[in-house]
Amino acid sequence: MKTTLTLLHFINAKNMAKMLVVTALCTSTAGFAQTNPVVNNIIKEETDNSQVEKLAHELLDGVGPRLVGTPQMEKAGKWALEKYKGWGITARYEKWGEWRGWERGVSHIDMVYPRVKSLEGTQLAWSPGMKKPVTAELVILPEFADSVAFKAWLPAVKGKFVMISMNQPTGRPDYNWKEFATTESFDKMKAARTAQTDAWRKRITNTGLTTRTLPVALEKAGAAGIVTSNWSAGFGVDKIFGAYTKVIPTVDIALEDYGMLYRLTESGDKPKITIQTESKELGVVPTFNIVGEIKGTEKPDEYVMLSAHFDSWDGGTGATDNGTGTLTMMEALRILKKVYPHPKRTILVGHWGSEEEGLNGSRAFVEDHPEIVANLQALFNQDNGTGRVVNIGGQGFANAGDFINRWLTAVPDTIKHQIKTTFPGSPGGGGSDFASFVAVGAPGFSLGSLNWSYGNYTWHTNRDTYDKIVFDDLKSNAILTAILVYMASEDPAKFTREKITLPNNAKGEPGKWPEQVKSNRHGGLD
Ligand SMILES: [Zn+2]
C-alpha cells in the first residue's frame, strides 16, 4: 500500500493537462486509463467541475444528520431526488418499512451550583422531550454487592440526575500519552484504567441489569434524568447513540465536564445541573431507500450498482458516516450520466435507509428486488470514512480477481497504486451494506478507505462534521468509483459467482458463507 503519491493531479485542470501530455508522450507506458475517452472524460469532469463541496454543504450543513425516522432523513431524501432530477437522472423513493418518528430539539445543560458553567453535552437520539427545564442534584451509581442491595437503594434516585458512566482517568488519547509520557507512567495509567473499566462493568452487572435496562429501572424509580459520557478515546469526542428512557431525558456530557461533575459529586460538593432538552414524537413514519437509475442499452436487465447508506447517527452531521460515501456515489452517478449516458448495462445507485440499526434498507432491497440481485454484475459500496480507497477484496468469489483487476486497468496509476487488492478474499458478514448482497451470493464489494482516525474521531461521534472531509480523497474516490462502474458495465463477460471453499473455523468445522438476515421493517416502535 503506497500512500506517498499525492492526488494533487486532481486538484486543478492545468496539472491534469500536464499529466496527460506527459503520459501521452511516454506511449510505451501509457495505459488504458489515458487512452480511453470515457475514462478521460470522467477524470476531466471531476477535475474541472466537481460538485462535492457544494453537495456536502447542502446535505450536511443545510439538511443535517439523517437519523432514521426523523424529518431530516425525509428532507435529505427529497433533496437527493431533486439533485438527480436536476442532472436528468431517474430516481425513486422506495418505502420499505416504518419507524418511530422523532425530531431532535435543543439540548441545554448547565451547572448551576456550586458555580455556574454551561456544559458540553447533548441528549441522545430518541430521548423523550421535557416540558420544562429541570434543576436537580447528581448522584453516582454506587457499587452494590448484588441486585438486592441495588433495589434497596433505588428509592434514593427520586428527583436526582443519575450518573451511570465511569469517570475516565484521562481525557488525553493514548497516542498523546505515547508521545509524551514516560513508559512507566503510560503503562501505569493503562493498567489502572483497565482495572477501573472492569470494576465499572461489574458495578453495572451487580445491579442485575444492563446498560440498556438500568436507565429504565432508574426512570421507574423516579430519577429526574440519566447522565452518561461515552468517550470515544480522542480529544473532546464522544459517541452519541440512542436513549432507552421513555419519560425522562438521557444525555451525554463530554468527558471534561462529566469528570468535573463526577469529582464534585464524589467530594460532597452536591453540584446541581439544569437540563433542558426538547424533542418531538412524530408517530409512525415511512423509512425508505433512494434508488437512482441510468437505463442500460444493450443489457438493460443486468445491473451495476453504486451503494452507500444514506442515514446516520445524529451527534454530528454524519459527514464521514456516511456523508462521504453518499457524496462519492452521487458524484460518480452525476459524472456517468454526463460522460456515459447510454451504458451497456443498467447503472443503479442505492442510498440506503437505516443501515445504522442493522443494514435494514439494503436487506429490504435484496428481499424486494430478486430480479436485480440475480442479475447484478457488481455493487460497489463505500462506508468507512472520508479517506481515499486503499483496499478492495474479492469477498470470497473465486473469480473476483479476474474481473476487478480488469476493471482496475482503466484507473489512473496515481489512484490505483494506493489500492491493495485481496483476491479472492473472504465474504464479509456485516459492517456495511455490501454484506446484504454477499449474503445471497451476489457480488457486493467494499471500497475500503484510509481511516483518517475514523474509529475514534468521527465514527458515530459528535465531531462527525463537514470540516473532517478530505475533499481531495473524496474526489479521487468519485473518479475511481465512476471508472469501476463504467468498466463493469462495459465488460463483455458477466460476473461469475463461484464461491471459494471457506477455511475451517476455530473449532475445526467447515467455514460457512454468511447467512441472509431479515430486514427490520418496523423499528423503534413497541
Ligand atoms: Zn456507516
Coordinates of C-alpha atoms and ligand atoms in Angstrom, one line a residue:
M1 CA 0.0 0.0 0.0
K2 CA 1.5 3.2 -1.2
T3 CA 0.5 6.4 0.4
T4 CA 3.2 8.8 -0.7
L5 CA 1.8 9.5 -4.1
T6 CA -0.3 12.7 -3.8
L7 CA -3.6 13.3 -5.5
L8 CA -2.6 16.9 -6.5
H9 CA -3.1 15.9 -10.1
F10 CA -6.7 16.1 -9.5
I11 CA -6.8 19.5 -7.9
N12 CA -6.7 21.6 -11.0
A13 CA -7.1 21.2 -14.7
K14 CA -3.7 22.6 -15.5
N15 CA -1.9 19.9 -13.6
M16 CA -4.1 17.3 -15.1
A17 CA -3.5 18.5 -18.6
K18 CA 0.3 18.4 -17.9
M19 CA 0.0 14.8 -16.6
L20 CA -2.0 13.7 -19.6
V21 CA 0.6 15.3 -22.0
V22 CA 3.5 13.6 -20.2
T23 CA 1.7 10.3 -20.3
A24 CA 0.8 10.6 -24.0
L25 CA 4.5 11.2 -24.8
C26 CA 5.5 8.0 -22.9
T27 CA 3.4 5.9 -25.2
S28 CA 5.1 2.7 -24.1
T29 CA 3.8 3.1 -20.6
A30 CA 0.5 4.8 -21.4
G31 CA -2.2 2.6 -20.2
F32 CA -5.9 2.2 -21.0
A33 CA -6.6 5.0 -18.4
Q34 CA -5.1 7.7 -20.6
T35 CA -6.3 6.5 -24.0
N36 CA -10.0 5.7 -23.3
P37 CA -12.1 8.8 -23.9
V38 CA -14.8 7.9 -21.4
V39 CA -12.2 7.5 -18.7
N40 CA -10.5 10.7 -19.7
N41 CA -13.9 12.5 -19.5
I42 CA -14.6 11.1 -16.1
I43 CA -11.3 12.4 -14.8
K44 CA -11.8 15.8 -16.6
E45 CA -15.3 16.3 -15.3
E46 CA -14.4 15.6 -11.7
T47 CA -11.2 17.7 -12.0
D48 CA -12.8 20.7 -13.7
N49 CA -16.4 20.6 -12.5
S50 CA -16.5 18.8 -9.1
Q51 CA -19.8 19.3 -7.2
V52 CA -18.8 17.6 -4.0
E53 CA -18.1 20.7 -1.9
K54 CA -21.4 22.2 -2.8
L55 CA -23.3 18.9 -2.3
A56 CA -21.6 18.4 1.1
H57 CA -22.6 21.9 2.2
E58 CA -26.2 21.4 1.1
L59 CA -26.6 18.0 2.7
L60 CA -24.5 18.3 5.9
D61 CA -24.8 21.9 6.8
G62 CA -28.3 22.5 5.3
V63 CA -30.2 19.3 6.0
G64 CA -28.0 18.0 8.8
P65 CA -27.9 14.5 10.3
R66 CA -30.1 11.7 8.9
L67 CA -31.3 9.6 11.8
V68 CA -33.9 7.0 10.7
G69 CA -37.4 8.3 11.3
T70 CA -36.5 12.0 11.5
P71 CA -37.9 14.8 9.3
Q72 CA -34.2 15.5 8.3
M73 CA -33.9 12.0 6.8
E74 CA -37.1 12.6 4.9
K75 CA -35.8 16.0 3.8
A76 CA -32.5 14.5 2.7
G77 CA -34.4 12.0 0.6
K78 CA -36.3 14.8 -1.2
W79 CA -33.0 16.7 -1.6
A80 CA -31.3 13.7 -3.3
L81 CA -34.4 13.2 -5.6
E82 CA -34.2 16.9 -6.6
K83 CA -30.5 16.7 -7.3
Y84 CA -30.9 13.6 -9.6
K85 CA -33.8 15.3 -11.3
G86 CA -31.6 18.3 -12.0
W87 CA -29.0 16.0 -13.5
G88 CA -31.5 14.3 -15.7
I89 CA -31.3 11.0 -13.8
T90 CA -34.4 9.0 -13.0
A91 CA -34.6 8.3 -9.2
R92 CA -37.3 7.0 -6.9
Y93 CA -38.3 6.9 -3.3
E94 CA -38.8 3.3 -2.3
K95 CA -40.6 2.9 1.0
W96 CA -39.7 -0.4 2.7
G97 CA -40.9 0.0 6.3
E98 CA -41.9 2.1 9.2
W99 CA -40.1 3.6 12.1
R100 CA -40.7 5.6 15.2
G101 CA -40.9 9.3 14.1
W102 CA -38.8 11.6 16.3
E103 CA -37.2 15.0 15.9
R104 CA -34.3 16.3 17.9
G105 CA -34.8 19.7 19.6
V106 CA -32.5 21.9 21.7
S107 CA -30.2 20.5 24.4
H108 CA -29.0 22.9 27.1
I109 CA -27.1 21.6 30.0
D110 CA -25.7 23.9 32.7
M111 CA -24.1 23.5 36.1
V112 CA -25.8 26.0 38.4
Y113 CA -24.2 25.0 41.7
P114 CA -21.6 25.4 43.3
R115 CA -20.9 27.8 40.4
V116 CA -22.4 28.5 37.0
K117 CA -20.9 26.8 33.9
S118 CA -22.5 25.8 30.7
L119 CA -21.7 22.2 29.9
E120 CA -20.9 20.5 26.7
G121 CA -23.5 17.8 26.2
T122 CA -26.5 16.7 24.2
Q123 CA -29.5 14.5 24.5
L124 CA -29.2 11.0 23.0
A125 CA -31.2 10.1 19.9
W126 CA -34.9 9.3 20.8
S127 CA -34.5 11.0 24.2
P128 CA -38.1 11.9 25.4
G129 CA -38.9 15.7 25.2
M130 CA -39.1 17.7 28.5
K131 CA -42.0 20.0 29.2
K132 CA -39.8 22.4 31.1
P133 CA -36.1 22.6 32.3
V134 CA -35.3 20.6 35.5
T135 CA -32.7 21.5 38.0
A136 CA -31.5 18.8 40.4
E137 CA -28.6 17.2 42.2
L138 CA -26.5 14.5 40.8
V139 CA -25.9 11.0 42.2
I140 CA -23.3 8.5 41.0
L141 CA -24.4 4.9 40.6
P142 CA -22.8 3.3 43.7
E143 CA -21.2 -0.1 44.0
F144 CA -23.6 -2.8 45.2
A145 CA -23.0 -6.4 46.4
D146 CA -25.9 -7.6 44.4
S147 CA -29.3 -6.7 42.9
V148 CA -31.0 -6.9 46.3
A149 CA -28.7 -4.1 47.6
F150 CA -29.4 -2.2 44.3
K151 CA -33.1 -2.4 44.8
A152 CA -32.9 -1.3 48.4
W153 CA -31.0 1.8 47.2
L154 CA -33.2 2.6 44.2
P155 CA -35.7 5.0 46.0
A156 CA -32.7 7.3 46.6
V157 CA -32.7 8.4 43.0
K158 CA -36.0 10.1 43.2
G159 CA -35.7 13.6 41.8
K160 CA -32.0 13.2 41.0
F161 CA -29.9 13.0 37.9
V162 CA -28.1 9.7 37.9
M163 CA -24.6 9.4 36.5
I164 CA -24.1 5.9 35.1
S165 CA -20.8 6.2 33.2
M166 CA -17.3 5.6 34.5
N167 CA -15.1 8.7 35.2
Q168 CA -12.3 8.3 32.7
P169 CA -8.9 8.8 34.3
T170 CA -7.6 10.8 31.4
G171 CA -9.0 12.9 28.5
R172 CA -5.8 12.5 26.5
P173 CA -5.9 9.9 23.8
D174 CA -3.3 7.1 24.0
Y175 CA -1.3 8.4 21.1
N176 CA -0.7 11.6 23.1
W177 CA 0.4 9.7 26.2
K178 CA 2.7 7.6 24.0
E179 CA 4.4 10.7 22.6
F180 CA 5.0 12.5 25.9
A181 CA 4.6 10.2 28.9
T182 CA 7.4 8.1 30.4
T183 CA 6.9 4.4 29.6
E184 CA 6.3 3.7 33.3
S185 CA 3.7 6.4 33.6
F186 CA 1.9 5.3 30.4
D187 CA 1.8 1.7 31.5
K188 CA 0.6 2.6 35.0
M189 CA -2.2 4.7 33.6
K190 CA -3.3 1.9 31.2
A191 CA -3.2 -0.7 33.9
A192 CA -5.3 1.5 36.3
R193 CA -7.7 2.3 33.6
T194 CA -8.2 -1.4 32.7
A195 CA -8.9 -2.2 36.3
Q196 CA -11.3 0.7 36.7
T197 CA -13.1 -0.3 33.5
D198 CA -13.5 -3.9 34.7
A199 CA -14.7 -2.6 38.1
W200 CA -17.3 -0.3 36.4
R201 CA -18.6 -3.1 34.3
K202 CA -19.0 -5.2 37.5
R203 CA -20.8 -2.2 39.1
I204 CA -23.4 -2.3 36.3
T205 CA -23.8 -6.1 36.3
N206 CA -24.1 -6.2 40.1
T207 CA -27.4 -4.3 39.8
G208 CA -28.7 -7.3 37.9
L209 CA -29.3 -5.1 34.9
T210 CA -27.5 -3.9 31.7
T211 CA -26.6 -0.5 30.3
R212 CA -29.8 -0.9 28.4
T213 CA -32.2 -1.8 31.2
L214 CA -30.6 0.2 34.0
P215 CA -31.8 3.6 32.7
V216 CA -35.3 2.2 32.5
A217 CA -35.2 1.0 36.1
L218 CA -33.9 4.3 37.3
E219 CA -36.7 6.1 35.4
K220 CA -39.3 3.9 37.1
A221 CA -37.8 4.7 40.5
G222 CA -38.4 8.4 39.8
A223 CA -35.0 9.7 38.6
A224 CA -35.0 13.1 37.0
G225 CA -32.7 12.1 34.2
I226 CA -29.8 9.8 33.1
V227 CA -26.4 11.3 32.6
T228 CA -23.8 9.4 30.6
S229 CA -20.5 10.1 29.0
N230 CA -19.4 7.8 26.1
W231 CA -15.9 8.9 25.4
S232 CA -14.5 8.0 22.0
A233 CA -10.9 8.0 23.1
G234 CA -9.9 11.2 21.3
F235 CA -9.6 14.8 22.4
G236 CA -13.1 16.2 23.1
V237 CA -15.0 13.4 21.3
D238 CA -18.0 11.3 22.3
K239 CA -20.1 8.7 20.6
I240 CA -23.8 9.6 20.6
F241 CA -26.3 6.7 20.3
G242 CA -29.9 6.2 21.4
A243 CA -31.7 6.6 24.7
Y244 CA -33.7 3.9 26.4
T245 CA -35.8 6.1 28.7
K246 CA -39.4 6.8 27.9
V247 CA -40.2 9.9 30.0
I248 CA -37.0 11.4 31.5
P249 CA -34.1 12.7 29.4
T250 CA -30.9 10.8 28.7
V251 CA -27.9 13.0 28.0
D252 CA -24.3 12.6 27.1
I253 CA -21.9 15.0 28.8
A254 CA -18.4 15.5 27.4
L255 CA -15.6 13.8 29.3
E256 CA -14.1 17.1 30.6
D257 CA -17.4 18.3 32.1
Y258 CA -18.6 14.8 33.2
G259 CA -15.3 14.3 35.1
M260 CA -15.7 17.7 36.8
L261 CA -19.3 16.8 37.9
Y262 CA -18.2 13.4 39.0
R263 CA -15.4 14.7 41.2
L264 CA -17.6 17.4 42.7
T265 CA -20.3 14.8 43.5
E266 CA -17.8 12.4 44.9
S267 CA -16.2 15.1 47.2
G268 CA -19.6 16.0 48.6
D269 CA -20.0 19.4 46.9
K270 CA -23.5 18.5 45.8
P271 CA -23.4 20.1 42.4
K272 CA -26.7 20.9 40.7
I273 CA -27.3 21.0 37.0
T274 CA -30.2 22.2 34.9
I275 CA -31.2 20.1 31.9
Q276 CA -33.4 21.4 29.2
T277 CA -33.9 19.1 26.3
E278 CA -36.7 19.3 23.7
S279 CA -37.8 16.7 21.2
K280 CA -40.9 15.7 19.3
E281 CA -42.6 12.3 18.9
L282 CA -43.9 12.1 15.4
G283 CA -45.8 8.8 15.4
V284 CA -45.1 6.2 12.8
V285 CA -43.2 7.4 9.7
P286 CA -42.1 5.7 6.5
T287 CA -38.5 4.5 6.1
F288 CA -37.1 4.3 2.6
N289 CA -34.2 4.0 0.1
I290 CA -33.5 6.4 -2.7
V291 CA -32.7 4.5 -5.9
G292 CA -31.3 6.2 -9.0
E293 CA -31.0 4.7 -12.4
I294 CA -29.4 5.1 -15.8
K295 CA -31.0 2.6 -18.1
G296 CA -28.7 0.2 -19.9
T297 CA -28.9 0.0 -23.7
E298 CA -27.5 -3.4 -24.7
K299 CA -28.1 -5.4 -21.5
P300 CA -30.8 -3.4 -19.6
D301 CA -31.6 -6.3 -17.3
E302 CA -28.1 -6.6 -16.0
Y303 CA -27.0 -4.2 -13.3
V304 CA -24.0 -2.4 -11.9
M305 CA -24.7 -0.7 -8.6
L306 CA -23.3 2.2 -6.6
S307 CA -24.1 1.8 -2.9
A308 CA -23.8 3.8 0.3
H309 CA -26.1 4.2 3.3
F310 CA -27.9 7.5 3.5
D311 CA -28.8 7.5 7.2
S312 CA -26.6 8.5 10.1
W313 CA -26.4 8.9 13.9
D314 CA -27.1 12.4 14.9
G315 CA -24.5 13.6 17.4
G316 CA -22.7 15.3 14.5
T317 CA -24.0 15.6 10.9
G318 CA -22.9 12.2 9.7
A319 CA -20.3 13.8 7.5
T320 CA -18.0 10.8 7.2
D321 CA -20.6 8.2 8.2
N322 CA -21.8 8.2 5.6
G323 CA -22.0 11.6 4.0
T324 CA -18.8 11.0 2.2
G325 CA -19.9 7.6 0.8
T326 CA -23.2 9.2 -0.2
L327 CA -21.5 12.1 -2.0
T328 CA -19.0 9.7 -3.7
M329 CA -21.9 7.8 -5.2
M330 CA -24.0 10.8 -6.1
E331 CA -21.0 12.5 -7.8
A332 CA -20.0 9.3 -9.6
L333 CA -23.5 8.9 -11.0
R334 CA -23.7 12.5 -12.0
I335 CA -20.4 12.2 -13.9
L336 CA -21.5 8.9 -15.5
K337 CA -24.8 10.5 -16.7
K338 CA -22.8 13.3 -18.3
V339 CA -20.0 11.3 -20.0
Y340 CA -21.5 7.8 -20.4
P341 CA -25.3 8.4 -20.8
H342 CA -26.0 5.2 -22.7
P343 CA -24.4 2.4 -20.6
K344 CA -24.3 -1.1 -21.8
R345 CA -25.8 -2.4 -18.5
T346 CA -28.2 -0.6 -16.3
I347 CA -26.5 1.5 -13.7
L348 CA -28.2 1.9 -10.3
V349 CA -27.4 3.7 -7.1
G350 CA -28.8 2.6 -3.7
H351 CA -28.9 5.2 -1.0
W352 CA -29.9 3.0 1.9
G353 CA -32.1 3.9 4.9
S354 CA -31.4 2.6 8.5
E355 CA -28.0 1.0 7.9
E356 CA -27.1 2.0 11.4
E357 CA -29.8 -0.1 13.0
G358 CA -28.8 -3.2 11.1
L359 CA -28.3 -2.8 7.3
N360 CA -32.1 -2.6 7.1
G361 CA -32.5 -0.6 3.8
S362 CA -30.2 -2.8 1.8
R363 CA -31.6 -6.0 3.3
A364 CA -35.1 -4.9 2.3
F365 CA -33.8 -4.1 -1.2
V366 CA -32.3 -7.6 -1.5
E367 CA -35.7 -9.1 -0.4
D368 CA -37.8 -6.8 -2.6
H369 CA -35.8 -6.9 -5.9
P370 CA -34.7 -10.5 -6.5
E371 CA -34.6 -9.8 -10.3
I372 CA -31.9 -7.1 -9.8
V373 CA -29.9 -9.1 -7.3
A374 CA -29.9 -12.2 -9.6
N375 CA -28.5 -10.1 -12.4
L376 CA -26.1 -8.0 -10.5
Q377 CA -22.8 -7.6 -12.3
A378 CA -21.2 -5.8 -9.4
L379 CA -22.0 -3.5 -6.5
F380 CA -19.5 -1.0 -5.0
N381 CA -20.2 0.2 -1.5
Q382 CA -18.2 2.8 0.4
D383 CA -18.7 3.3 4.1
N384 CA -15.7 3.8 6.3
G385 CA -14.9 7.5 6.2
T386 CA -13.5 10.2 4.1
G387 CA -10.3 8.6 3.1
R388 CA -9.1 7.6 -0.4
V389 CA -9.8 3.9 -1.2
V390 CA -6.9 1.7 -0.2
N391 CA -8.5 -1.8 0.0
I392 CA -10.6 -3.9 -2.3
G393 CA -11.3 -7.5 -1.6
G394 CA -12.9 -10.3 -3.6
Q395 CA -15.5 -11.2 -0.9
G396 CA -14.8 -14.9 -1.4
F397 CA -15.9 -15.0 -5.1
A398 CA -13.4 -17.3 -6.8
N399 CA -13.1 -15.3 -9.9
A400 CA -13.4 -11.8 -8.4
G401 CA -9.8 -11.0 -9.1
D402 CA -10.1 -11.6 -12.9
F403 CA -13.0 -9.1 -13.1
I404 CA -11.9 -6.4 -10.7
N405 CA -8.3 -6.4 -11.9
R406 CA -9.5 -6.0 -15.4
W407 CA -11.7 -3.1 -14.3
L408 CA -8.8 -1.5 -12.4
T409 CA -6.7 -1.4 -15.5
A410 CA -8.6 1.7 -16.5
V411 CA -7.9 3.5 -13.3
P412 CA -5.1 6.1 -13.3
D413 CA -1.9 4.9 -11.6
T414 CA -2.0 7.7 -9.1
I415 CA -5.2 6.2 -7.7
K416 CA -4.6 2.5 -8.4
H417 CA -1.2 2.4 -6.8
Q418 CA -2.7 3.2 -3.5
I419 CA -5.1 0.2 -3.6
K420 CA -4.2 -3.1 -2.0
T421 CA -6.3 -5.9 -3.5
T422 CA -7.1 -9.2 -1.9
F423 CA -8.4 -11.9 -4.1
P424 CA -10.5 -14.0 -3.7
G425 CA -10.6 -12.7 -0.1
S426 CA -13.4 -13.8 2.2
P427 CA -17.1 -13.0 2.4
G428 CA -18.0 -10.0 4.7
G429 CA -20.7 -10.9 7.1
G430 CA -21.6 -7.4 8.1
G431 CA -20.2 -3.9 8.7
S432 CA -22.0 -2.3 5.8
D433 CA -24.5 -2.8 3.1
F434 CA -22.4 -4.7 0.6
A435 CA -22.8 -7.6 3.1
S436 CA -26.6 -7.7 2.4
F437 CA -25.7 -8.7 -1.2
V438 CA -22.8 -11.0 -0.4
A439 CA -25.1 -13.0 2.0
V440 CA -27.3 -14.1 -1.0
G441 CA -24.2 -14.8 -3.2
A442 CA -24.4 -11.6 -5.2
P443 CA -21.2 -9.7 -5.9
G444 CA -21.2 -6.8 -3.4
F445 CA -17.8 -5.2 -2.9
S446 CA -16.5 -2.8 -0.3
L447 CA -14.3 0.2 -1.3
G448 CA -12.2 0.3 1.9
S449 CA -10.9 3.7 2.8
L450 CA -7.8 5.0 4.6
N451 CA -9.0 5.7 8.1
W452 CA -8.2 9.3 8.9
S453 CA -8.8 8.5 12.6
Y454 CA -12.3 7.4 11.7
G455 CA -12.8 5.0 14.6
N456 CA -12.1 7.4 17.4
Y457 CA -12.8 10.8 15.9
T458 CA -15.7 10.7 13.5
W459 CA -17.5 7.3 13.5
H460 CA -20.8 7.8 15.3
T461 CA -19.5 10.9 17.1
N462 CA -20.4 14.5 17.9
R463 CA -17.4 15.5 15.8
D464 CA -18.5 13.9 12.5
T465 CA -18.9 17.2 10.7
Y466 CA -18.1 18.9 7.3
D467 CA -14.7 20.1 8.4
K468 CA -13.4 16.5 8.7
I469 CA -14.0 15.8 5.0
V470 CA -10.8 15.5 2.9
F471 CA -12.1 16.6 -0.4
D472 CA -9.1 15.5 -2.5
D473 CA -9.6 12.0 -1.3
L474 CA -13.4 12.2 -1.9
K475 CA -12.8 13.4 -5.5
S476 CA -10.3 10.6 -6.1
N477 CA -12.9 8.1 -4.8
A478 CA -15.6 9.6 -7.1
I479 CA -13.3 9.1 -10.1
L480 CA -12.4 5.6 -9.0
T481 CA -16.0 4.6 -8.5
A482 CA -17.2 6.0 -11.8
I483 CA -14.4 4.2 -13.7
L484 CA -15.1 0.9 -12.0
V485 CA -18.8 1.2 -12.7
Y486 CA -18.1 2.1 -16.3
M487 CA -15.7 -0.8 -16.8
A488 CA -18.1 -3.3 -15.0
S489 CA -20.9 -2.1 -17.3
E490 CA -18.9 -2.5 -20.5
D491 CA -17.3 -5.8 -19.6
P492 CA -18.2 -8.4 -22.3
A493 CA -18.3 -11.1 -19.6
K494 CA -20.9 -11.5 -16.9
F495 CA -19.6 -11.8 -13.4
T496 CA -19.3 -15.4 -12.3
R497 CA -20.5 -16.2 -8.8
E498 CA -18.5 -19.3 -7.9
K499 CA -17.7 -19.2 -4.2
I500 CA -14.4 -20.3 -2.7
T501 CA -14.3 -23.2 -0.2
L502 CA -14.0 -21.4 3.2
P503 CA -11.4 -22.5 5.6
N504 CA -12.4 -24.3 8.8
N505 CA -13.4 -22.2 11.7
A506 CA -11.6 -22.2 15.1
K507 CA -13.5 -25.3 16.2
G508 CA -12.3 -27.2 13.0
E509 CA -15.8 -27.1 11.5
P510 CA -16.2 -26.2 7.8
G511 CA -16.4 -22.4 7.3
K512 CA -19.9 -21.1 6.4
W513 CA -20.9 -18.4 4.0
P514 CA -22.6 -15.6 5.8
E515 CA -26.4 -16.0 6.0
Q516 CA -29.1 -13.6 4.8
V517 CA -30.6 -11.7 7.7
K518 CA -34.2 -10.3 7.5
S519 CA -34.7 -6.6 7.3
N520 CA -36.3 -4.9 10.3
R521 CA -39.2 -3.1 8.7
H522 CA -40.9 -1.9 11.9
G523 CA -38.3 -0.1 14.0
G524 CA -38.2 1.7 17.3
L525 CA -41.9 1.0 17.9
D526 CA -43.4 -1.0 20.7
Ligands
ZN1 ZN -21.7 3.9 8.1

